[in-house]
Coordinates of C-alpha atoms in Angstrom, one line a residue:
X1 CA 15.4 -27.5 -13.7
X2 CA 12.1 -28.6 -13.3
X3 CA 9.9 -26.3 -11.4
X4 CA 7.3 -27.8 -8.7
X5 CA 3.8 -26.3 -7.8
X6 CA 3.4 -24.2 -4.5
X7 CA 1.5 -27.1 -3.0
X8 CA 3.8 -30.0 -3.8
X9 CA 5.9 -28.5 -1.0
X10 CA 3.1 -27.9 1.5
X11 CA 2.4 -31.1 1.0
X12 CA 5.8 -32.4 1.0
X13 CA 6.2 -30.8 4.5
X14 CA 3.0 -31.9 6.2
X15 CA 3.7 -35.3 5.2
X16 CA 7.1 -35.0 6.3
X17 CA 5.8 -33.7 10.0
X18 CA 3.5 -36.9 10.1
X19 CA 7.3 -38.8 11.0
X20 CA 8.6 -37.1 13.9
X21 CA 8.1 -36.9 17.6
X22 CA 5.3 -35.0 19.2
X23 CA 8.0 -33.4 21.3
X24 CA 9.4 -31.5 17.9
X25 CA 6.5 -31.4 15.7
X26 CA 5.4 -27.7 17.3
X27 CA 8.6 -25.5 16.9
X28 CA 10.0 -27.9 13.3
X29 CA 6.1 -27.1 11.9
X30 CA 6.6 -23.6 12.5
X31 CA 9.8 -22.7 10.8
X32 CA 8.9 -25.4 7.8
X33 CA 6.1 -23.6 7.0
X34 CA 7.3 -20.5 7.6
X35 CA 10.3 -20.8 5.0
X36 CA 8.2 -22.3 2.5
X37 CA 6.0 -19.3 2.9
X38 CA 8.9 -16.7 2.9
X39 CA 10.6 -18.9 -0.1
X40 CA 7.9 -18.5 -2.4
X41 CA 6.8 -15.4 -1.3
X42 CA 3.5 -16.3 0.2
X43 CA 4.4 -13.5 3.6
X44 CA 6.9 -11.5 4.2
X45 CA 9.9 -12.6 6.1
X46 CA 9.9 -9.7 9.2
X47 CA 11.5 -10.7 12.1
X48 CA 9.3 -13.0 14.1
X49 CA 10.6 -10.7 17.6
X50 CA 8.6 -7.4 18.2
X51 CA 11.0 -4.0 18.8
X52 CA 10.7 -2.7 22.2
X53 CA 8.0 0.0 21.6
X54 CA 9.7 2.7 23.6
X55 CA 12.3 3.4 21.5
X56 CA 10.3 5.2 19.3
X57 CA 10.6 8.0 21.4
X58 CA 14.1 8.5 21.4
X59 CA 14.4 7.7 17.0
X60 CA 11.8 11.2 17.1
X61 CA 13.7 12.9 19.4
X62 CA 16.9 12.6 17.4
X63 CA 15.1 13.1 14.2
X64 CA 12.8 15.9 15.6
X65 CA 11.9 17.3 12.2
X66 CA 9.4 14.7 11.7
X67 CA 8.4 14.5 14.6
X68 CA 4.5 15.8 13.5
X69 CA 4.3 11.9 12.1
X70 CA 5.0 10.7 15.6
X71 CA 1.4 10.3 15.9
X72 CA 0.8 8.0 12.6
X73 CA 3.8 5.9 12.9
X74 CA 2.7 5.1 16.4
X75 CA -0.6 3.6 14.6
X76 CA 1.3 1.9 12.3
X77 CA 3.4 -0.2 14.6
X78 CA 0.3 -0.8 17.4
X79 CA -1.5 -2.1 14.3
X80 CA 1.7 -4.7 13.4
X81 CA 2.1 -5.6 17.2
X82 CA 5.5 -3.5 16.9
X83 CA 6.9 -6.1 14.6
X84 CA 9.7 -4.8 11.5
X85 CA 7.8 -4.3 8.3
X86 CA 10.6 -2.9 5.7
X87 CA 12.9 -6.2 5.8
X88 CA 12.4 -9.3 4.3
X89 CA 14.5 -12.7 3.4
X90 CA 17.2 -10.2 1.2
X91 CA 16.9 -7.1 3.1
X92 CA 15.2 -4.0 2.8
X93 CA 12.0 -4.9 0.6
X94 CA 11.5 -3.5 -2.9
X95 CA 9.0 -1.0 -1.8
X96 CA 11.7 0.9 0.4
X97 CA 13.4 0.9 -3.1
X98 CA 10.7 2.4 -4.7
X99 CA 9.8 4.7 -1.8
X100 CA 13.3 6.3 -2.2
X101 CA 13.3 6.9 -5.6
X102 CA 9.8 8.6 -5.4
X103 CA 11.3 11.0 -2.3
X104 CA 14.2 12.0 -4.4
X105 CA 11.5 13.2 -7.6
X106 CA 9.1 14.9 -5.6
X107 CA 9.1 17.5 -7.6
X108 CA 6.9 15.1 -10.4
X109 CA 4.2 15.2 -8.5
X110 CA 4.5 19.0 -8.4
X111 CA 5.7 19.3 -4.7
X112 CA 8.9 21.9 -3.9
X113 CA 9.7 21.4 -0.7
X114 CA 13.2 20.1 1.2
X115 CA 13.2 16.6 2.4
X116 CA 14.7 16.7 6.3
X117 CA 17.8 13.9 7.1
X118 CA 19.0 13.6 3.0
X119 CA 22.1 12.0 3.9
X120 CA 21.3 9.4 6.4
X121 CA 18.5 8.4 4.1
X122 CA 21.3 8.2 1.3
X123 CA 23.5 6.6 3.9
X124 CA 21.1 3.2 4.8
X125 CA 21.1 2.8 0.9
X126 CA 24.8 3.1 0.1
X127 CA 25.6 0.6 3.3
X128 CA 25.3 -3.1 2.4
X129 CA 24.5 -3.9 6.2
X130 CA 22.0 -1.6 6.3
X131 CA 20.8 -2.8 3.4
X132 CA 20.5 -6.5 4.4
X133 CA 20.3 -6.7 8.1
X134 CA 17.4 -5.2 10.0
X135 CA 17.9 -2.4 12.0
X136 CA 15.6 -0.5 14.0
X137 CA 16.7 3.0 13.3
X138 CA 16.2 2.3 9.6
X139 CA 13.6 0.8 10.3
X140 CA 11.6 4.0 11.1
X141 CA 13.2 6.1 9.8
X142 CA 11.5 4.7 6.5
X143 CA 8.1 4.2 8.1
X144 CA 8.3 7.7 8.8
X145 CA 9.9 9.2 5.2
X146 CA 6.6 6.9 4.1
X147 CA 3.6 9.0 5.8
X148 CA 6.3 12.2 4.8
X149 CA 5.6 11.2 1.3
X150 CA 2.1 10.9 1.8
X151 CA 1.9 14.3 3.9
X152 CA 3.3 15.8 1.2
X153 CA 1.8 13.7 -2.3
X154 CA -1.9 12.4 -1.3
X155 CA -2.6 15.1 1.3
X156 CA -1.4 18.6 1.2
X157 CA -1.4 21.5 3.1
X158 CA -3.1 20.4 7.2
X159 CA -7.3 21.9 6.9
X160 CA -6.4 24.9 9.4
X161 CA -3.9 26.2 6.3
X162 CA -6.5 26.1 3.7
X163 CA -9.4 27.5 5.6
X164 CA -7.3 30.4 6.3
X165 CA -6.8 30.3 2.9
X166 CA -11.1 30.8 2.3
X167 CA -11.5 27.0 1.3
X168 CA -14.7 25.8 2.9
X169 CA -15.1 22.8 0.7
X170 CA -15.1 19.2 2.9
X171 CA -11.6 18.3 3.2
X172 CA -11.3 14.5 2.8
X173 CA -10.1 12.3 5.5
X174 CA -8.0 9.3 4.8
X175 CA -5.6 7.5 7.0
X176 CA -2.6 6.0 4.9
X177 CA -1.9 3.4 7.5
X178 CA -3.9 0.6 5.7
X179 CA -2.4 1.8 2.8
X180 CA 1.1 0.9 3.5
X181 CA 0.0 -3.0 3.5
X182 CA -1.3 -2.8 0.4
X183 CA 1.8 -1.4 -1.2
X184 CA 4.0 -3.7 0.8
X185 CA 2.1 -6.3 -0.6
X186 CA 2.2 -5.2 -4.4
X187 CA 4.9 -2.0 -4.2
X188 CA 4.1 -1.5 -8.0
X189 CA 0.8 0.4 -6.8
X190 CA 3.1 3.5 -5.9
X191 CA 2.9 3.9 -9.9
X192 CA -0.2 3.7 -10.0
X193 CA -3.3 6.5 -9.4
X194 CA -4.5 6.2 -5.8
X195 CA -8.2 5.8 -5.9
X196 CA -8.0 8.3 -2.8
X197 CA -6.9 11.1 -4.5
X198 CA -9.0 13.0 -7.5
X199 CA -8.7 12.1 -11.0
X200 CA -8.7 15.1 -12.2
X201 CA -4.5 15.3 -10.1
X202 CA -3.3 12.7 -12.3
X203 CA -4.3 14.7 -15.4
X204 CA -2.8 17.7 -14.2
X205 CA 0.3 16.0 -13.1
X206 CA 0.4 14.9 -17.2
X207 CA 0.3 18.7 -17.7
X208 CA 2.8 19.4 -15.6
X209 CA 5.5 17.0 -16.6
X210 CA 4.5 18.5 -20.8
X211 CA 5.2 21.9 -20.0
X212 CA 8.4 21.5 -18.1
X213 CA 9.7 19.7 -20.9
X214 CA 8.6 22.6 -23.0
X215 CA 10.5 25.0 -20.4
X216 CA 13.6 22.4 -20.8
X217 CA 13.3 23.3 -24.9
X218 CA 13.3 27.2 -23.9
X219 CA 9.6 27.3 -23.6
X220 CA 8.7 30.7 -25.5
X221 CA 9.7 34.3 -26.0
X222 CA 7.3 37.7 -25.5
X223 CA 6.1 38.8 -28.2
X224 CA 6.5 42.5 -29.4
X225 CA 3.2 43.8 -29.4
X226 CA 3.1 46.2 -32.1
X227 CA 2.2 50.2 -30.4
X228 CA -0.2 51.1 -32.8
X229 CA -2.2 47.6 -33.1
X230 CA -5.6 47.5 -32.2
X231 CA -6.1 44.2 -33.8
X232 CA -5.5 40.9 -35.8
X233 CA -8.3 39.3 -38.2
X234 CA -8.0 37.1 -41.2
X235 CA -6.1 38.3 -44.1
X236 CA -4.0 40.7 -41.6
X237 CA -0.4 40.2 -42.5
X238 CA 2.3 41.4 -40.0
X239 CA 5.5 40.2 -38.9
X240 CA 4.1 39.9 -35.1
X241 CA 2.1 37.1 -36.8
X242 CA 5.1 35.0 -37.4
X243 CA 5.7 35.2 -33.3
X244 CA 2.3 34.3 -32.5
X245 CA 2.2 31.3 -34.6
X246 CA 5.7 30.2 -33.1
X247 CA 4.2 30.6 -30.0
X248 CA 1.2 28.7 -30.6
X249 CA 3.0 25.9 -32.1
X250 CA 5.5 25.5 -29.1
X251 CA 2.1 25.1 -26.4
X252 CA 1.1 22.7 -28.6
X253 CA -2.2 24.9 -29.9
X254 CA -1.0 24.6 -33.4
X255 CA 0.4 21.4 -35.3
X256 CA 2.6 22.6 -37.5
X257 CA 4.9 26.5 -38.1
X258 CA 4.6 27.1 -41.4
X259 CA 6.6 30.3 -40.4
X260 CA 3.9 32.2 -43.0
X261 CA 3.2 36.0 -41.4
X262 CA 0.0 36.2 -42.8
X263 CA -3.5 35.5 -40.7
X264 CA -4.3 32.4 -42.4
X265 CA -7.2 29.7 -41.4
X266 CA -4.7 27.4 -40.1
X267 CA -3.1 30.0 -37.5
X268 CA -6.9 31.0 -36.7
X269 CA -7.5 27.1 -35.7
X270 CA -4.9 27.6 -33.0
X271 CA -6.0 30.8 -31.9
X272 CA -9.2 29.8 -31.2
X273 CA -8.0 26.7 -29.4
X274 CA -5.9 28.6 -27.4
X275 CA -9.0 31.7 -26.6
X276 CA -11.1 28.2 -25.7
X277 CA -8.0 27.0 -23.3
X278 CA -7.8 30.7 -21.4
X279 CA -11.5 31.7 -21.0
X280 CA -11.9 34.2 -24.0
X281 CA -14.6 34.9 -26.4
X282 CA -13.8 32.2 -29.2
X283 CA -14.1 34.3 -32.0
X284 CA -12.0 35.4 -35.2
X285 CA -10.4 38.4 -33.7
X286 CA -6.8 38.9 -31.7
X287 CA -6.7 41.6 -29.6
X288 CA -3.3 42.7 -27.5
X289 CA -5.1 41.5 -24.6
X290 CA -4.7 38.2 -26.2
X291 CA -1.4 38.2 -26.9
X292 CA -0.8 39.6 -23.5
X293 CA -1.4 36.9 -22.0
X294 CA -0.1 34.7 -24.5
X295 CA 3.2 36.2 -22.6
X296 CA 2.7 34.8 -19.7
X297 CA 5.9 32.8 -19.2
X298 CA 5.9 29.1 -19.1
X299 CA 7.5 29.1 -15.6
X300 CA 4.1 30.5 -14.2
X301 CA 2.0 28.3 -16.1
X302 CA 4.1 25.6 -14.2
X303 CA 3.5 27.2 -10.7
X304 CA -0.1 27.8 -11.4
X305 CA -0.7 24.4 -12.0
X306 CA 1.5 23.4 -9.1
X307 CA -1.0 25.4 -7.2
X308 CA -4.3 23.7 -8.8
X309 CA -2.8 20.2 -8.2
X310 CA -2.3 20.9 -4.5
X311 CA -5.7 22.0 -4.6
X312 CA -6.8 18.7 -5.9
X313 CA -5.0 17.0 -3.0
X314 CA -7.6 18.2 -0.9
X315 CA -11.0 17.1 -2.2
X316 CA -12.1 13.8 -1.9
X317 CA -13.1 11.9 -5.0
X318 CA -16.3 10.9 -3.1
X319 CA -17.7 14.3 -3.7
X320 CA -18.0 13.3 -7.4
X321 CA -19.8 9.6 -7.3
X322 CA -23.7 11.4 -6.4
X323 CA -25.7 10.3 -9.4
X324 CA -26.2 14.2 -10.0
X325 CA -24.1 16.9 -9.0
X326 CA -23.4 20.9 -9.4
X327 CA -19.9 22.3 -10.2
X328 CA -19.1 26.0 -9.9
X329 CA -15.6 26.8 -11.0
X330 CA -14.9 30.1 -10.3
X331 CA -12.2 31.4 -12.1
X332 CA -13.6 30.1 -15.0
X333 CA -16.5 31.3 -14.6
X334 CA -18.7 28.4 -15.4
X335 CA -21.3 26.1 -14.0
X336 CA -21.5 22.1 -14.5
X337 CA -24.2 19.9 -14.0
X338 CA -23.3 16.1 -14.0
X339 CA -25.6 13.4 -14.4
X340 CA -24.5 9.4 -14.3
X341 CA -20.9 10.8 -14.1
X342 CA -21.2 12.9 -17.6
X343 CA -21.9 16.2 -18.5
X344 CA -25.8 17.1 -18.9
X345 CA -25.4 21.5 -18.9
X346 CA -22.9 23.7 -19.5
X347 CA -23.1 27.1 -18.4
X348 CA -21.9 30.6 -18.1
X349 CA -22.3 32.4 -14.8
X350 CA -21.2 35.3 -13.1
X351 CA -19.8 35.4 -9.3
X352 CA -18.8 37.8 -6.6
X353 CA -16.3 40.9 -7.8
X354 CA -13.3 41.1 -5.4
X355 CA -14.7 43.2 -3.1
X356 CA -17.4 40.4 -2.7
X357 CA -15.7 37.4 -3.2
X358 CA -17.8 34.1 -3.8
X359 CA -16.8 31.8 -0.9
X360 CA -15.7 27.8 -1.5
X361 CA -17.8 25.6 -0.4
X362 CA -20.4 23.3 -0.8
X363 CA -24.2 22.7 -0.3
X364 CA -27.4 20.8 -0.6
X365 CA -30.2 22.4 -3.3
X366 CA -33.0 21.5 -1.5
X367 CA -35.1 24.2 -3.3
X368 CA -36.1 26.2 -6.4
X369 CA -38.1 29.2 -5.8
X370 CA -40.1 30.5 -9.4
X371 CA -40.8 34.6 -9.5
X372 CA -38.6 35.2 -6.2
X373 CA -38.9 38.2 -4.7
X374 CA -35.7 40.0 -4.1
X375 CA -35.0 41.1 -0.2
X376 CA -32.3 43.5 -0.4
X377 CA -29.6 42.4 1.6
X378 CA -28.4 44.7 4.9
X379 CA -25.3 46.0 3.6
X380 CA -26.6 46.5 -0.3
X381 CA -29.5 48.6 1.8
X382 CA -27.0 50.7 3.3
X383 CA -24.5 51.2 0.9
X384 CA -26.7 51.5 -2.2
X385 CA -30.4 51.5 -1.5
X386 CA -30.5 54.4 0.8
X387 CA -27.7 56.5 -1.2
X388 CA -29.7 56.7 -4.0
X389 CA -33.3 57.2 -2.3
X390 CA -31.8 59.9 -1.0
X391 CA -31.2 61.6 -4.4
X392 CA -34.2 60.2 -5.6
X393 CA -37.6 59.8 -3.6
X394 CA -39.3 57.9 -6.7
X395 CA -36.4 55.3 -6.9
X396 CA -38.2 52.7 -5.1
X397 CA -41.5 52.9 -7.6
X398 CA -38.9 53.3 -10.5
X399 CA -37.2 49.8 -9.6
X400 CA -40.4 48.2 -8.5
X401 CA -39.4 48.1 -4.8
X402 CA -41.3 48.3 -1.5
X403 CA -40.4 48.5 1.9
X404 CA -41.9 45.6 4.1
X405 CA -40.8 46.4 7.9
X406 CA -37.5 48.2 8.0
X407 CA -36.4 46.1 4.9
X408 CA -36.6 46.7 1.3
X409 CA -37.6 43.7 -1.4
X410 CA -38.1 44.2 -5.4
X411 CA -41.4 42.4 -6.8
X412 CA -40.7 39.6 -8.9
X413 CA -40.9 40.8 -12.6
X414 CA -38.7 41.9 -15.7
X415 CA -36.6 44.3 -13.0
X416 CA -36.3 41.7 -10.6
X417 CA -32.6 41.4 -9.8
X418 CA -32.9 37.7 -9.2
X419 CA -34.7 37.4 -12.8
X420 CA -37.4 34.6 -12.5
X421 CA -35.7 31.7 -10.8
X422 CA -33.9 31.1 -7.5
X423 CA -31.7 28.0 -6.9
X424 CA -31.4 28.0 -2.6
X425 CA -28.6 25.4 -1.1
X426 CA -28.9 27.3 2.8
X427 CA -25.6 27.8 3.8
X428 CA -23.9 30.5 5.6
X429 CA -22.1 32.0 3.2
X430 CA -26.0 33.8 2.3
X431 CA -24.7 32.1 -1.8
X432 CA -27.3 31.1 -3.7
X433 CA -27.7 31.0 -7.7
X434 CA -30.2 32.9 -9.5
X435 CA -31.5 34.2 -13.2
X436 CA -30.5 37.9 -14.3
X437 CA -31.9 40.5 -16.4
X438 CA -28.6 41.7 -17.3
X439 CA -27.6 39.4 -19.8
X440 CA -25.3 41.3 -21.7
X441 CA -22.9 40.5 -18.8
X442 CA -22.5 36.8 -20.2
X443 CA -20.9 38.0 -23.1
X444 CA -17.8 39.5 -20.8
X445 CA -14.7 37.3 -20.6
X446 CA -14.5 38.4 -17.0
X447 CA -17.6 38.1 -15.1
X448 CA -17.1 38.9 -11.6
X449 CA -19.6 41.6 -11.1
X450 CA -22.1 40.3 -8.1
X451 CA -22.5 40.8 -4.2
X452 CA -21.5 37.2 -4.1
X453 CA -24.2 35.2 -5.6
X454 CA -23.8 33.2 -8.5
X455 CA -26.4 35.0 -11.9
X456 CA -26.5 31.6 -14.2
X457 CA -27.0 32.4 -18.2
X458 CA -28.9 28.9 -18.7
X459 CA -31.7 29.4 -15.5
X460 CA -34.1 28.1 -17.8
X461 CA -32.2 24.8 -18.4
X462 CA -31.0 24.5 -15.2
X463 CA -34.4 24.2 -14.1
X464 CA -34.9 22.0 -16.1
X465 CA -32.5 19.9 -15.1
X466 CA -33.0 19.9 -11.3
X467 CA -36.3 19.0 -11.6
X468 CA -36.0 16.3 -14.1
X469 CA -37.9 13.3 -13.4
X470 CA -40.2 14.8 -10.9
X471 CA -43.7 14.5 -12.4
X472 CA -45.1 17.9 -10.8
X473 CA -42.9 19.5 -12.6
X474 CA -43.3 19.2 -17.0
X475 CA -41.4 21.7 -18.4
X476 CA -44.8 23.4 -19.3
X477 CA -45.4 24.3 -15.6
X478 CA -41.6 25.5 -15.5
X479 CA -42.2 27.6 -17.6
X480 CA -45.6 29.1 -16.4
X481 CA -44.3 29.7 -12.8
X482 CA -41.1 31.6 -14.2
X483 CA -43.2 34.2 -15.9
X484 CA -46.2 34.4 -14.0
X485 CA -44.6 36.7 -11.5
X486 CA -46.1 35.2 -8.6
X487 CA -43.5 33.7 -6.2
X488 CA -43.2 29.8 -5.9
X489 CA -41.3 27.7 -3.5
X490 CA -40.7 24.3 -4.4
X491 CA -38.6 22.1 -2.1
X492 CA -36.7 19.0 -3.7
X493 CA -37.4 15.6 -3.7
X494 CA -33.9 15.2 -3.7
X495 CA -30.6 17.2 -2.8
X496 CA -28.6 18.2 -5.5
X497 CA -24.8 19.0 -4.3
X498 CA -23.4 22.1 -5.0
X499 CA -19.5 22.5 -5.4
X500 CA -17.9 26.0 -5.2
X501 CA -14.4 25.8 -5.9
X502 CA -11.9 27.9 -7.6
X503 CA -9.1 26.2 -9.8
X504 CA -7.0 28.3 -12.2
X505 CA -5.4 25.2 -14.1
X506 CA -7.7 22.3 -15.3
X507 CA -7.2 19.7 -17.5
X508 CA -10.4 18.9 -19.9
X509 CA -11.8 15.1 -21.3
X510 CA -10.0 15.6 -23.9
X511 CA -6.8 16.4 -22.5
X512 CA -6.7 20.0 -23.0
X513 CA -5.2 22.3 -19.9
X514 CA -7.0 25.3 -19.3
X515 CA -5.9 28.2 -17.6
X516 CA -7.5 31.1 -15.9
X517 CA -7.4 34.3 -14.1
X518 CA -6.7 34.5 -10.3
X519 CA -9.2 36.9 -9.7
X520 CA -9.5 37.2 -6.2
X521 CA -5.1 36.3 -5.5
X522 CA -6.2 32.6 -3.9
X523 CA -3.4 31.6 -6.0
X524 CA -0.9 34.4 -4.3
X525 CA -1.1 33.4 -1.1
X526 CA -0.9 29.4 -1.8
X527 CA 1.6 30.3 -4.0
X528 CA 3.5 32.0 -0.2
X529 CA 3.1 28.6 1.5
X530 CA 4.3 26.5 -1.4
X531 CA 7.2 27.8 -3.0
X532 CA 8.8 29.7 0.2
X533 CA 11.9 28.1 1.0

């Protein structure tokens, strides 16, 4: 059969309307152009009569569990001039199809959670009427199963939850209303990443979906850690060697299992990808700290990042697209600095211990302060400072300190706690990142050891790096202020954003999935609110 373009028709009908009656032309225009619209899918084909809005009431009161999306649906349909959006010429449109299928895997996307009405949603897709003839009660029932699905996927936990929870990082606010046309339009963008959520879910989800298929093949068995071994190196030979390399091979850290029980260079190429994927010193040595972890069951490793992709539901990728910007993770113990979107520094750091947890949040660097003095804070005076005056009366000349009022500040110089630079971004957390004199801390694989600053092993570089492009500032005269011992305050030309957060699970450029310690039980009490039937 010959096909015809779009226009021919168009053309066909306004030519057509050129012979009739002024009387007819109106109402026969209309509906012409309306089905050849419809017919090759130019619009939708919703019924042209608006629903009576007051019957959304009652559909909420009968199905009072979603009722909390009253407020959204209502938006929807005051946008649409109450008018059916779900049907078209053959029924219920594709993307209700779609929508379904993508309610009944939830779990994919890492949510656990019971979907409310299951079988009068299976009901309007097992009835043919349903199915093909619009009806009001399905009609929002799928609007409303919609922003459920987006609640649940694209937005997480409601702000009040996760600030309980200690996350003071800017929420993002999106409404999914205008989304809906946009997959009404194309419904094969519900398989697609939503620009509104942060890359860095979509990578995780990958994760996800690899090690439950892992946990489908049996994931892995402990391994018997031998009593009297202290440790593994090169050359070793031991039959616990034959489980670690099975183990290593099942997460995918080793290519092959040669099933070989001595410590060879091949198995040492997995162990060292696998101490670079959990936050250990990479070197040659496997300790049964190691391997105690390497027992940590693949079912966890599922919740945990579960937990980290909720988390991701919750920042906006906005926060990332500033031409330069400082991330603090945390658990692992690391700081980023991104420049044009890539990585410029990588550093170690150390944060709060748990009985002085660094907060999440964010904040503007708006200055760098060389040789800082050190004002000993309140509660570090009371609990520490004063203690140990009072055994001492030379501790204050011993640790270069002096008191100025009824406050007590070290000098800047080689004791200086704060070392010989000062990163400020005010906030009222009282969190700022600083140099160190006690570097062997670095060289921990846990470093949570501070009040609640952040000590940074690169200060130099970071420097550096903040104040790159600002002509008063050669890395000469960097330099000379961070050693003179004379304190400097410098205030930015411009703001450099500061991210705190605290992720257990993240998935690297290259595609690796790291994991790392919940050190201060964030993870615990998501974990309460998530997987709590």
């Amino acid at each position: 059969m010959k096909r015809f373009p779009i226009s021919f028709f168009f053309f066909a009908g306004f030519f057509f309307l050129l012979g009739m009656t002024n009387e007819s032309k109106a109402t026969t225009k209309k509906v012409l152009l309306l089905n050849l619209a419809v017919k090759y899918q130019r619009i939708p084909a919703f019924p042209l009569t608006p629903f009576d809005s007051t019957l959304i009431a009652p559909f909420f009161k009968k199905y009072s569990k979603f009722n909390f999306l009253k407020p959204e649906v209502m938006e929807l349909y005051s946008k649409h001039q109450f008018h059916y959006l779900w049907y078209d010429s053959k029924g219920i449109n594709e993307f209700a199809d779609l929508l379904y299928n993508k309610i009944n895997n939830l779990d994919q996307e890492g949510v656990r959670i019971k979907v409310p009405y299951q079988q009068e949603l299976r009901d309007i897709f097992q009835d043919e009427e349903k199915m093909n003839k619009s009806n009001l009660e399905v009609e929002l029932l799928l609007s409303t199963l919609y922003f459920f699905y987006a609640d649940n996927v694209f937005k997480g936990l409601d702000i009040q939850k996760s600030t309980e929870l200690g996350w003071y990082l800017p929420r993002k606010k999106q409404s999914y209303v205008n989304r809906l046309d946009s997959l009404l339009q194309d419904p094969a963008l519900i398989n697609k990443p939503n620009k509104g959520v942060l890359g860095q879910y979509y990578l995780l989800k990958e994760a996800l979906q690899n090690y439950r298929n892992i946990e489908k093949k049996g994931g892995w068995n402990p391994i018997e850690i031998p009593k009297k071994m202290k440790s593994l190196q090169l050359g070793d030979t031991s039959a616990v060697v034959l489980q670690i390399r099975k183990r290593l091979f099942i997460s995918g850290d080793l290519k092959t299992d040669s099933q070989k029980n001595v410590f060879d260079n091949e198995l040492l190429t997995g162990i060292l990808k696998y101490k670079e994927r959990n936050v250990f010193t990479t070197d040659s040595v496997l300790l049964p700290k190691h391997i105690k972890e390497m027992n940590v069951t693949v079912s966890e490793r599922i919740k945990t990042i579960m937990i980290n992709m909720e988390r991701c539901r919750w920042i906006s990728p906005s926060l990332t697209q500033n031409n330069r910007y400082i991330i603090v993770n945390i658990p692992a113990f690391t700081l980023t600095f991104f420049k044009d979107g890539k990585l410029a520094l990588l550093s170690k750091v150390v944060v709060g211990k748990s009985m002085n947890k660094t907060a999440v949040f964010s904040g503007q660097m708006s200055q760098i302060i060389f040789s800082p003095y050190w004002n000993v804070p309140p509660s570090i005076l009371r609990k520490e400072i004063l203690p140990a005056i009072a055994k001492n009366s030379n501790y204050l000349a011993k640790n270069d300190m002096e008191w100025v009022g009824n406050r007590v500040r070290q000098r800047p110089g080689e004791q200086n706690a704060l070392g010989k630079v000062k990163f400020v971004f005010p906030n009222s957390h009282i969190i700022y990142m600083h140099d160190t004199p006690s570097k062997s801390l670095f060289e921990q694989d846990t470093r949570a050891f501070s009040h609640g600053c952040i000590r940074v092993a690169r200060p130099r570089d970071l420097a550096i790096m903040v104040l790159e492009g600002d002509t008063n500032w050669p890395i000469e005269k960097i330099d000379e202020a961070m050693n003179r011992g004379v304190e400097k305050t410098y205030n930015l030309k411009t703001k450099i954003p500061v991210y705190i957060g605290y992720f257990t699970a993240w998935v690297d450029r290259e595609g690796l999935v790291h994991f790392y310690d919940d050190i201060y039980a964030h993870d615990e009490k998501l974990a309460e609110l998530l997987f709590t039937d």
